[in-house]
C-alpha cells in the first residue's frame, strides 16, 4: 500500500532531493502535501508533477499566485497560506510520514505539530531540535512519534547503532549498548586550508561553494564556519541521548565516511557512501527496508585515500562555541542558534564579515546562557530576545 508523505520545505535542497527519491520509487509513496515559504515556480511545477492534496505557502501573495497557476492547469490541489496551515498539514490524520526540511527555527512549530500528532518524522531541520532539545524529545516520547534522522551524520550513526537502540535512540543507554563514542565527521568546509588571517575577507559566494555537498545557503555558510558540526553535536546529544564526552568531532575532508560509532570492544562501525542526501532520505523513507535512491555506488578506487584531521578551534571558533553551549544547557543552545541564524543572514547580505558571525554568536550566547527556561514558551521568548540582541550587534558592526 502507498504511504502518504508531507514535505515541509519542498522547494529547498532537501525537499527537492526527497522528490527525486520519490521519482525513483513511484509506487511506494503518495504526496499528501508540499509546502514552501514563497517559491511559486518550484511549487507549481512540483504540484503538477506529484498532485498533492494540499499545497501550503507561508506567504499569502505566493499562495494566491500558486492557486491561480494551478487553476489554469485544472489541478485539484488545494492551496492554503500561513503557519497554521503548515501545522495543519503536518498533523493531518492521513499523513503517515513528515519530511521536516524547513530551514531554521521557523521549522519548529510545524515539526512539533507532527510530533504531537505521533507521526513518523524524517528530521532534517536540525535547528528545531537544537533550539528546543529536551522539550522536543519529551514530546516525541509522550506522543509516540518516531524520529528518523536525515542529517547525513546522524543517519550514519543511526545505521551503525544496534537495532534495539534504533527503536528509541533518544532514550537509549549508549554505554549499556556497548558504545564508547560517537565519531561525528565533517569535511571542514571550503576554508579548511585558507590562512586564518584571510578568513575575515571571504565572500558569501566563496562560503557557499562547499567542496563536497550541494546544500541551501544557510547550511552552506554554517559548514564553512563549522557551526554546522557544532549544531550536529547538539543534535547528536538529543537524538542519541549522548553525553557531550561521548561525542567527538573528526575532520574527514573526503566526506565519504558520514560518521562512525566506536564500541568498547575496539570495533568502529562506519556508514560510507557518495556525498548525496538522497541516500539518507531513501534510508529514512523506507526504514527498515532498503530502496533505490538514484545515488551512484561508491567507487573506492576513485576515492583513493581517506584522511582525518583534529579540528582547530582558532580556525573554527563557532564549533567551540556550540560544543560549549551543549555543555552549558538549553538557554545557551537556543540563544546561539538564534544569533547564528541572524548573523548568517547578515553575512549573506554582506552587512557583516565572515569572522563577525562567531563574534556575534559569542556575545549573544554569553548574554543569555544563564536565562531560566522552564517551557517551550520560555524558549520562544529567549529566541526572540537573542535575535534582537544579534540585530543590535549587526547594526553596530555594519
Ligand atoms: P533550503 O534553504 O534549500 O530550503 C529551505 C526550505 O524551507 C524551502 O522550501 C523554503 O521555502 C522553506 N522555508 C524557508 N523559510 C521558511 C519559513 N519561514 N517558513 C516555512 N518554510 C520556510 O534549505 P536546505 O538546505 O534544504 O535545508 C533544510 C534543513 O535541512 C535545514 O535545517 C538544514 O540544516 C537541514 N539539512 C540540510 C542538508 C542539505 O544537504 N541541504 C543536509 C543536512 C541537513
Ligand atoms: Mg550534516
Short mmCIF file of C-alpha atoms and ligand atoms in Angstrom, two decimals, residues 126 151-154 219 228-229 232 235 277, ligand 2:
data_model
loop_
_atom_site.label_atom_id
_atom_site.label_comp_id
_atom_site.label_asym_id
_atom_site.label_seq_id
_atom_site.Cartn_x
_atom_site.Cartn_y
_atom_site.Cartn_z
CA UNK A 126 18.31 20.38 12.98
CA UNK A 151 21.20 14.76 8.55
CA UNK A 152 23.78 12.51 6.88
CA UNK A 153 25.94 12.17 10.01
CA UNK A 154 23.04 11.26 12.29
CA UNK A 219 23.69 25.39 5.96
CA UNK A 228 27.02 23.17 11.37
CA UNK A 229 29.15 20.48 13.05
CA UNK A 232 25.11 18.50 14.79
CA UNK A 235 21.62 17.28 17.59
CA UNK A 277 21.44 13.44 0.60
MG1 LIG B 2 25.10 17.07 8.24
#
